[in-house]
PDB file of C-alpha atoms in Angstrom:
ATOM      1  CA  MET A1042      -0.221  -0.172  -0.095  1.00  0.00           C
ATOM      2  CA  VAL A1043       1.227   3.504  -0.908  1.00  0.00           C
ATOM      3  CA  ALA A1044       0.509   6.408   1.275  1.00  0.00           C
ATOM      4  CA  ARG A1045      -2.149   8.874   0.247  1.00  0.00           C
ATOM      5  CA  ALA A1046       0.272  11.736   1.017  1.00  0.00           C
ATOM      6  CA  GLU A1047       2.698  10.246  -1.208  1.00  0.00           C
ATOM      7  CA  ILE A1048       0.633   9.762  -4.081  1.00  0.00           C
ATOM      8  CA  ASN A1049      -0.310  13.482  -3.611  1.00  0.00           C
ATOM      9  CA  ARG A1050       3.277  14.385  -3.579  1.00  0.00           C
ATOM     10  CA  ALA A1051       3.862  12.672  -6.965  1.00  0.00           C
ATOM     11  CA  ARG A1052       0.514  14.555  -8.561  1.00  0.00           C
ATOM     12  CA  LEU A1053       1.930  17.474  -7.361  1.00  0.00           C
ATOM     13  CA  THR A1054       5.491  17.056  -9.062  1.00  0.00           C
ATOM     14  CA  LEU A1055       4.290  15.603 -12.446  1.00  0.00           C
ATOM     15  CA  ASP A1056       2.010  18.587 -12.732  1.00  0.00           C
ATOM     16  CA  GLY A1057       4.717  20.891 -12.384  1.00  0.00           C
ATOM     17  CA  LEU A1058       6.602  19.111 -15.013  1.00  0.00           C
ATOM     18  CA  ARG A1059       3.837  19.326 -17.158  1.00  0.00           C
ATOM     19  CA  ARG A1060       3.528  22.835 -16.732  1.00  0.00           C
ATOM     20  CA  GLN A1061       7.201  23.459 -17.361  1.00  0.00           C
ATOM     21  CA  ARG A1062       7.164  21.283 -20.078  1.00  0.00           C
ATOM     22  CA  ALA A1063       4.034  23.266 -21.919  1.00  0.00           C
ATOM     23  CA  ALA A1064       5.988  26.555 -20.978  1.00  0.00           C
ATOM     24  CA  ALA A1065       8.948  25.377 -22.597  1.00  0.00           C
ATOM     25  CA  ALA A1066       7.449  24.637 -25.732  1.00  0.00           C
ATOM     26  CA  ARG A1067       5.833  27.467 -26.506  1.00  0.00           C
ATOM     27  CA  PRO A1068       7.119  30.002 -28.490  1.00  0.00           C
ATOM     28  CA  VAL A1069       8.899  32.932 -26.898  1.00  0.00           C
ATOM     29  CA  ALA A1070       6.730  36.102 -27.543  1.00  0.00           C
ATOM     30  CA  ASN A1071       9.155  38.406 -25.678  1.00  0.00           C
ATOM     31  CA  ALA A1072      12.466  37.639 -25.727  1.00  0.00           C
ATOM     32  CA  GLU A1073      14.248  38.848 -22.250  1.00  0.00           C
ATOM     33  CA  VAL A1074      17.710  40.733 -23.033  1.00  0.00           C
ATOM     34  CA  LEU A1075      20.616  40.008 -20.652  1.00  0.00           C
ATOM     35  CA  ARG A1076      22.769  42.495 -19.952  1.00  0.00           C
ATOM     36  CA  ALA A1077      26.282  41.896 -19.047  1.00  0.00           C
ATOM     37  CA  PRO A1078      27.595  44.176 -15.893  1.00  0.00           C
ATOM     38  CA  ILE A1079      31.160  44.440 -17.738  1.00  0.00           C
ATOM     39  CA  ALA A1080      32.680  44.920 -21.284  1.00  0.00           C
ATOM     40  CA  GLY A1081      34.513  41.697 -22.328  1.00  0.00           C
ATOM     41  CA  ARG A1082      34.150  38.685 -24.571  1.00  0.00           C
ATOM     42  CA  ILE A1083      32.330  35.676 -23.808  1.00  0.00           C
ATOM     43  CA  ARG A1084      34.389  32.994 -22.082  1.00  0.00           C
ATOM     44  CA  ALA A1085      31.988  30.123 -21.832  1.00  0.00           C
ATOM     45  CA  ILE A1086      28.166  29.387 -22.172  1.00  0.00           C
ATOM     46  CA  ARG A1087      26.573  27.196 -19.484  1.00  0.00           C
ATOM     47  CA  ALA A1088      22.937  27.044 -21.113  1.00  0.00           C
ATOM     48  CA  GLY A1089      21.188  25.578 -24.017  1.00  0.00           C
ATOM     49  CA  VAL A1090      18.399  26.397 -25.653  1.00  0.00           C
ATOM     50  CA  GLY A1091      15.200  25.508 -23.898  1.00  0.00           C
ATOM     51  CA  GLU A1092      16.957  25.310 -20.160  1.00  0.00           C
ATOM     52  CA  ILE A1093      15.088  26.636 -17.592  1.00  0.00           C
ATOM     53  CA  ALA A1094      17.948  28.925 -15.589  1.00  0.00           C
ATOM     54  CA  ALA A1095      17.116  28.834 -11.819  1.00  0.00           C
ATOM     55  CA  PRO A1096      17.570  31.905 -10.097  1.00  0.00           C
ATOM     56  CA  GLY A1097      21.075  32.724  -9.701  1.00  0.00           C
ATOM     57  CA  ALA A1098      22.537  30.311 -12.362  1.00  0.00           C
ATOM     58  CA  VAL A1099      25.394  31.582 -14.149  1.00  0.00           C
ATOM     59  CA  VAL A1100      24.078  31.349 -17.923  1.00  0.00           C
ATOM     60  CA  ILE A1101      27.144  32.825 -19.319  1.00  0.00           C
ATOM     61  CA  GLU A1102      30.590  33.702 -18.263  1.00  0.00           C
ATOM     62  CA  ILE A1103      32.264  36.997 -19.801  1.00  0.00           C
ATOM     63  CA  GLU A1104      36.097  37.487 -19.778  1.00  0.00           C
ATOM     64  CA  GLY A1105      36.770  41.337 -18.724  1.00  0.00           C
ATOM     65  CA  SER A1106      38.227  43.642 -21.391  1.00  0.00           C
ATOM     66  CA  ALA A1107      41.028  44.617 -18.924  1.00  0.00           C
ATOM     67  CA  SER A1108      44.259  43.249 -18.698  1.00  0.00           C
ATOM     68  CA  PRO A1109      44.228  39.633 -16.958  1.00  0.00           C
ATOM     69  CA  LEU A1110      45.498  38.540 -13.889  1.00  0.00           C
ATOM     70  CA  VAL A1111      47.768  35.325 -13.269  1.00  0.00           C
ATOM     71  CA  GLU A1112      47.701  33.712  -9.651  1.00  0.00           C
ATOM     72  CA  ALA A1113      50.753  31.990  -8.187  1.00  0.00           C
ATOM     73  CA  VAL A1114      49.206  29.654  -5.639  1.00  0.00           C
ATOM     74  CA  ASN A1115      50.790  27.674  -2.835  1.00  0.00           C
ATOM     75  CA  LEU A1116      53.699  29.696  -2.530  1.00  0.00           C
ATOM     76  CA  PRO A1117      55.611  29.284   0.844  1.00  0.00           C
ATOM     77  CA  SER A1118      54.565  32.294   3.101  1.00  0.00           C
ATOM     78  CA  GLU A1119      56.667  35.189   2.701  1.00  0.00           C
ATOM     79  CA  THR A1120      53.802  37.732   4.732  1.00  0.00           C
ATOM     80  CA  GLY A1121      54.863  41.197   4.405  1.00  0.00           C
ATOM     81  CA  GLN A1122      57.893  40.546   2.237  1.00  0.00           C
ATOM     82  CA  ALA A1123      58.279  42.484  -1.204  1.00  0.00           C
ATOM     83  CA  VAL A1124      58.452  40.988  -4.009  1.00  0.00           C
ATOM     84  CA  ALA A1125      61.720  41.890  -5.820  1.00  0.00           C
ATOM     85  CA  LYS A1126      61.036  40.294  -9.453  1.00  0.00           C
ATOM     86  CA  ALA A1127      58.570  38.034 -10.900  1.00  0.00           C
ATOM     87  CA  THR A1128      58.515  36.936 -14.704  1.00  0.00           C
ATOM     88  CA  LEU A1129      56.714  34.237 -16.979  1.00  0.00           C
ATOM     89  CA  ALA A1130      59.149  31.029 -16.550  1.00  0.00           C
ATOM     90  CA  GLU A1131      58.652  29.868 -20.505  1.00  0.00           C
ATOM     91  CA  ARG A1132      58.569  33.581 -22.092  1.00  0.00           C
ATOM     92  CA  GLY A1133      60.821  35.617 -19.593  1.00  0.00           C
ATOM     93  CA  ALA A1134      57.867  38.485 -19.773  1.00  0.00           C
ATOM     94  CA  ALA A1135      57.945  40.951 -16.497  1.00  0.00           C
ATOM     95  CA  LEU A1136      55.019  40.797 -14.149  1.00  0.00           C
ATOM     96  CA  ARG A1137      53.631  43.203 -11.687  1.00  0.00           C
ATOM     97  CA  LEU A1138      52.561  42.621  -8.386  1.00  0.00           C
ATOM     98  CA  VAL A1139      48.826  43.737  -8.229  1.00  0.00           C
ATOM     99  CA  GLY A1140      47.440  41.876  -4.670  1.00  0.00           C
ATOM    100  CA  ARG A1141      48.317  39.065  -2.490  1.00  0.00           C
ATOM    101  CA  SER A1142      45.841  37.033  -0.267  1.00  0.00           C
ATOM    102  CA  PRO A1143      44.893  38.533   2.910  1.00  0.00           C
ATOM    103  CA  SER A1144      45.676  35.525   4.811  1.00  0.00           C
ATOM    104  CA  VAL A1145      47.577  32.594   5.051  1.00  0.00           C
ATOM    105  CA  ALA A1146      46.035  28.894   4.530  1.00  0.00           C
ATOM    106  CA  GLY A1147      48.783  25.893   5.298  1.00  0.00           C
ATOM    107  CA  GLY A1148      51.900  27.858   5.555  1.00  0.00           C
ATOM    108  CA  ALA A1149      51.232  29.105   2.068  1.00  0.00           C
ATOM    109  CA  GLU A1150      49.831  32.397  -0.075  1.00  0.00           C
ATOM    110  CA  THR A1151      48.364  33.467  -3.085  1.00  0.00           C
ATOM    111  CA  LEU A1152      49.908  36.304  -4.931  1.00  0.00           C
ATOM    112  CA  GLN A1153      48.217  38.354  -8.352  1.00  0.00           C
ATOM    113  CA  PHE A1154      50.219  39.332 -10.984  1.00  0.00           C
ATOM    114  CA  ALA A1155      48.893  41.802 -14.121  1.00  0.00           C
ATOM    115  CA  LEU A1156      50.031  40.262 -17.488  1.00  0.00           C
ATOM    116  CA  PRO A1157      51.853  42.501 -19.791  1.00  0.00           C
ATOM    117  CA  ALA A1158      49.893  43.261 -23.049  1.00  0.00           C
ATOM    118  CA  GLY A1159      50.101  41.357 -25.914  1.00  0.00           C
ATOM    119  CA  SER A1160      50.881  38.021 -23.619  1.00  0.00           C
ATOM    120  CA  GLY A1161      48.776  36.163 -25.794  1.00  0.00           C
ATOM    121  CA  LEU A1162      47.410  34.014 -22.990  1.00  0.00           C
ATOM    122  CA  ARG A1163      43.566  33.082 -21.845  1.00  0.00           C
ATOM    123  CA  SER A1164      41.785  32.678 -19.014  1.00  0.00           C
ATOM    124  CA  GLY A1165      42.603  29.148 -17.399  1.00  0.00           C
ATOM    125  CA  ALA A1166      45.813  28.809 -19.072  1.00  0.00           C
ATOM    126  CA  VAL A1167      48.326  27.061 -16.789  1.00  0.00           C
ATOM    127  CA  VAL A1168      51.721  29.004 -16.466  1.00  0.00           C
ATOM    128  CA  GLY A1169      54.673  29.043 -14.640  1.00  0.00           C
ATOM    129  CA  LEU A1170      56.047  31.865 -12.785  1.00  0.00           C
ATOM    130  CA  ALA A1171      59.486  32.615 -11.281  1.00  0.00           C
ATOM    131  CA  VAL A1172      59.328  34.934  -8.099  1.00  0.00           C
ATOM    132  CA  THR A1173      61.683  36.644  -6.194  1.00  0.00           C
ATOM    133  CA  PHE A1174      61.158  37.943  -2.703  1.00  0.00           C
ATOM    134  CA  ALA A1175      63.466  40.934  -1.376  1.00  0.00           C
ATOM    135  CA  ASP A1176      65.554  40.174   1.253  1.00  0.00           C
ATOM    136  CA  ARG A1177      64.546  41.106   4.705  1.00  0.00           C
ATOM    137  CA  PRO A1178      67.060  43.117   6.943  1.00  0.00           C
ATOM    138  CA  ALA A1179      69.179  41.057   9.896  1.00  0.00           C
ATOM    139  CA  ARG A1180      67.381  41.592  13.149  1.00  0.00           C
ATOM    140  CA  ARG A1181      69.532  41.954  16.078  1.00  0.00           C
ATOM    141  CA  GLY A1182      68.241  40.753  19.303  1.00  0.00           C
ATOM    142  CA  ILE A1183      68.101  37.654  21.994  1.00  0.00           C
ATOM    143  CA  VAL A1184      66.303  34.674  21.140  1.00  0.00           C
ATOM    144  CA  LEU A1185      64.035  33.243  23.964  1.00  0.00           C
ATOM    145  CA  PRO A1186      61.511  30.090  23.605  1.00  0.00           C
ATOM    146  CA  PRO A1187      57.628  31.511  23.683  1.00  0.00           C
ATOM    147  CA  GLU A1188      57.163  30.668  27.729  1.00  0.00           C
ATOM    148  CA  ALA A1189      59.847  32.855  28.845  1.00  0.00           C
ATOM    149  CA  VAL A1190      57.356  35.810  27.850  1.00  0.00           C
ATOM    150  CA  VAL A1191      54.509  36.654  30.096  1.00  0.00           C
ATOM    151  CA  ARG A1192      51.779  38.742  28.944  1.00  0.00           C
ATOM    152  CA  GLU A1193      50.410  41.540  31.478  1.00  0.00           C
ATOM    153  CA  GLY A1194      49.103  44.485  29.320  1.00  0.00           C
ATOM    154  CA  GLY A1195      52.902  44.006  27.288  1.00  0.00           C
ATOM    155  CA  ASP A1196      55.506  41.638  26.990  1.00  0.00           C
ATOM    156  CA  ILE A1197      57.725  40.932  30.149  1.00  0.00           C
ATOM    157  CA  VAL A1198      60.387  38.664  30.949  1.00  0.00           C
ATOM    158  CA  TRP A1199      61.467  37.456  34.627  1.00  0.00           C
ATOM    159  CA  VAL A1200      65.336  38.624  35.330  1.00  0.00           C
ATOM    160  CA  LYS A1201      67.130  37.074  38.323  1.00  0.00           C
ATOM    161  CA  THR A1202      68.466  39.524  40.175  1.00  0.00           C
ATOM    162  CA  SER A1203      70.181  37.710  43.197  1.00  0.00           C
ATOM    163  CA  PRO A1204      69.526  34.054  44.434  1.00  0.00           C
ATOM    164  CA  LEU A1205      66.031  34.942  45.772  1.00  0.00           C
ATOM    165  CA  THR A1206      65.063  37.570  43.905  1.00  0.00           C
ATOM    166  CA  TYR A1207      63.568  38.266  39.810  1.00  0.00           C
ATOM    167  CA  ALA A1208      62.496  41.384  38.469  1.00  0.00           C
ATOM    168  CA  PRO A1209      60.323  42.194  35.652  1.00  0.00           C
ATOM    169  CA  ARG A1210      61.301  43.669  32.168  1.00  0.00           C
ATOM    170  CA  PRO A1211      58.980  45.365  29.682  1.00  0.00           C
ATOM    171  CA  VAL A1212      60.323  43.883  26.461  1.00  0.00           C
ATOM    172  CA  ARG A1213      59.843  44.233  22.635  1.00  0.00           C
ATOM    173  CA  THR A1214      59.654  41.013  20.872  1.00  0.00           C
ATOM    174  CA  VAL A1215      58.925  39.538  17.593  1.00  0.00           C
ATOM    175  CA  PRO A1216      58.049  36.357  16.525  1.00  0.00           C
ATOM    176  CA  ALA A1217      61.327  34.047  15.091  1.00  0.00           C
ATOM    177  CA  GLY A1218      59.674  30.795  13.956  1.00  0.00           C
ATOM    178  CA  ASN A1219      59.199  28.749  17.110  1.00  0.00           C
ATOM    179  CA  ALA A1220      60.752  31.024  19.429  1.00  0.00           C
ATOM    180  CA  VAL A1221      60.756  34.816  20.057  1.00  0.00           C
ATOM    181  CA  LEU A1222      63.260  37.578  19.479  1.00  0.00           C
ATOM    182  CA  VAL A1223      63.817  40.157  21.810  1.00  0.00           C
ATOM    183  CA  GLU A1224      64.562  43.415  20.322  1.00  0.00           C
ATOM    184  CA  GLY A1225      64.791  45.479  22.967  1.00  0.00           C
ATOM    185  CA  GLY A1226      64.429  45.983  26.839  1.00  0.00           C
ATOM    186  CA  LEU A1227      67.278  43.122  28.135  1.00  0.00           C
ATOM    187  CA  ALA A1228      70.629  44.257  28.820  1.00  0.00           C
ATOM    188  CA  ALA A1229      73.698  41.912  27.872  1.00  0.00           C
ATOM    189  CA  GLY A1230      74.351  39.457  30.687  1.00  0.00           C
ATOM    190  CA  GLU A1231      71.045  39.335  32.126  1.00  0.00           C
ATOM    191  CA  ARG A1232      69.767  35.930  33.537  1.00  0.00           C
ATOM    192  CA  VAL A1233      66.572  35.238  31.816  1.00  0.00           C
ATOM    193  CA  VAL A1234      63.837  32.701  33.536  1.00  0.00           C
ATOM    194  CA  VAL A1235      62.643  30.425  30.945  1.00  0.00           C
ATOM    195  CA  ARG A1236      60.673  28.121  32.551  1.00  0.00           C
ATOM    196  CA  GLY A1237      57.834  28.829  35.082  1.00  0.00           C
ATOM    197  CA  ALA A1238      57.803  32.510  34.158  1.00  0.00           C
ATOM    198  CA  SER A1239      54.233  32.331  34.490  1.00  0.00           C
ATOM    199  CA  LEU A1240      54.172  30.960  37.707  1.00  0.00           C
ATOM    200  CA  ILE A1241      56.190  33.942  39.027  1.00  0.00           C
ATOM    201  CA  ALA A1242      54.243  36.320  37.610  1.00  0.00           C
ATOM    202  CA  GLN A1243      51.010  34.430  39.761  1.00  0.00           C
ATOM    203  CA  VAL A1244      52.933  34.349  43.312  1.00  0.00           C
ATOM    204  CA  ARG A1245      54.567  37.865  43.333  1.00  0.00           C
TER     205      ARG A1245
END
């Protein structure tokens, strides 16, 4: 036995399909004009004659007339580091950096370059790039493990001033891989607590 509710749903579905078929079979009295939001050339047509397009569906892909971009994906993250030079590997044409990904995922980022005029490349083409990053200036400081730095309204470290006395030192730090580079706030020869620094902050 088939439930009456299922029979009713099947009838409604069948009626809807019949109405769609009848509408598609009728000649189009007033053709609807589709206007592209940008000027360019047609890259791909995603719909065929007689198909019904759902709201938001892509019917035609248009490639802008502006200079196309090439993306360099999965580059090792060099966040904040300037690009010294970028070229097309096969042709040697120089590229101009126009953007980079706002965030880094999996230790990699994406860079966008403007192609030179007359490159002859089309959208979707896979090309090789040669990207050179500018050298960063050398940083000077004292390398400490991250647990040596306590954050209390700012970065501080604890310095041993006598056998039973410790004093806090506000410091200026920057990340250095799995460590922390202290660029200011410590003097040469000072003994820094690298284990249990957070416990000293709690019991002082």
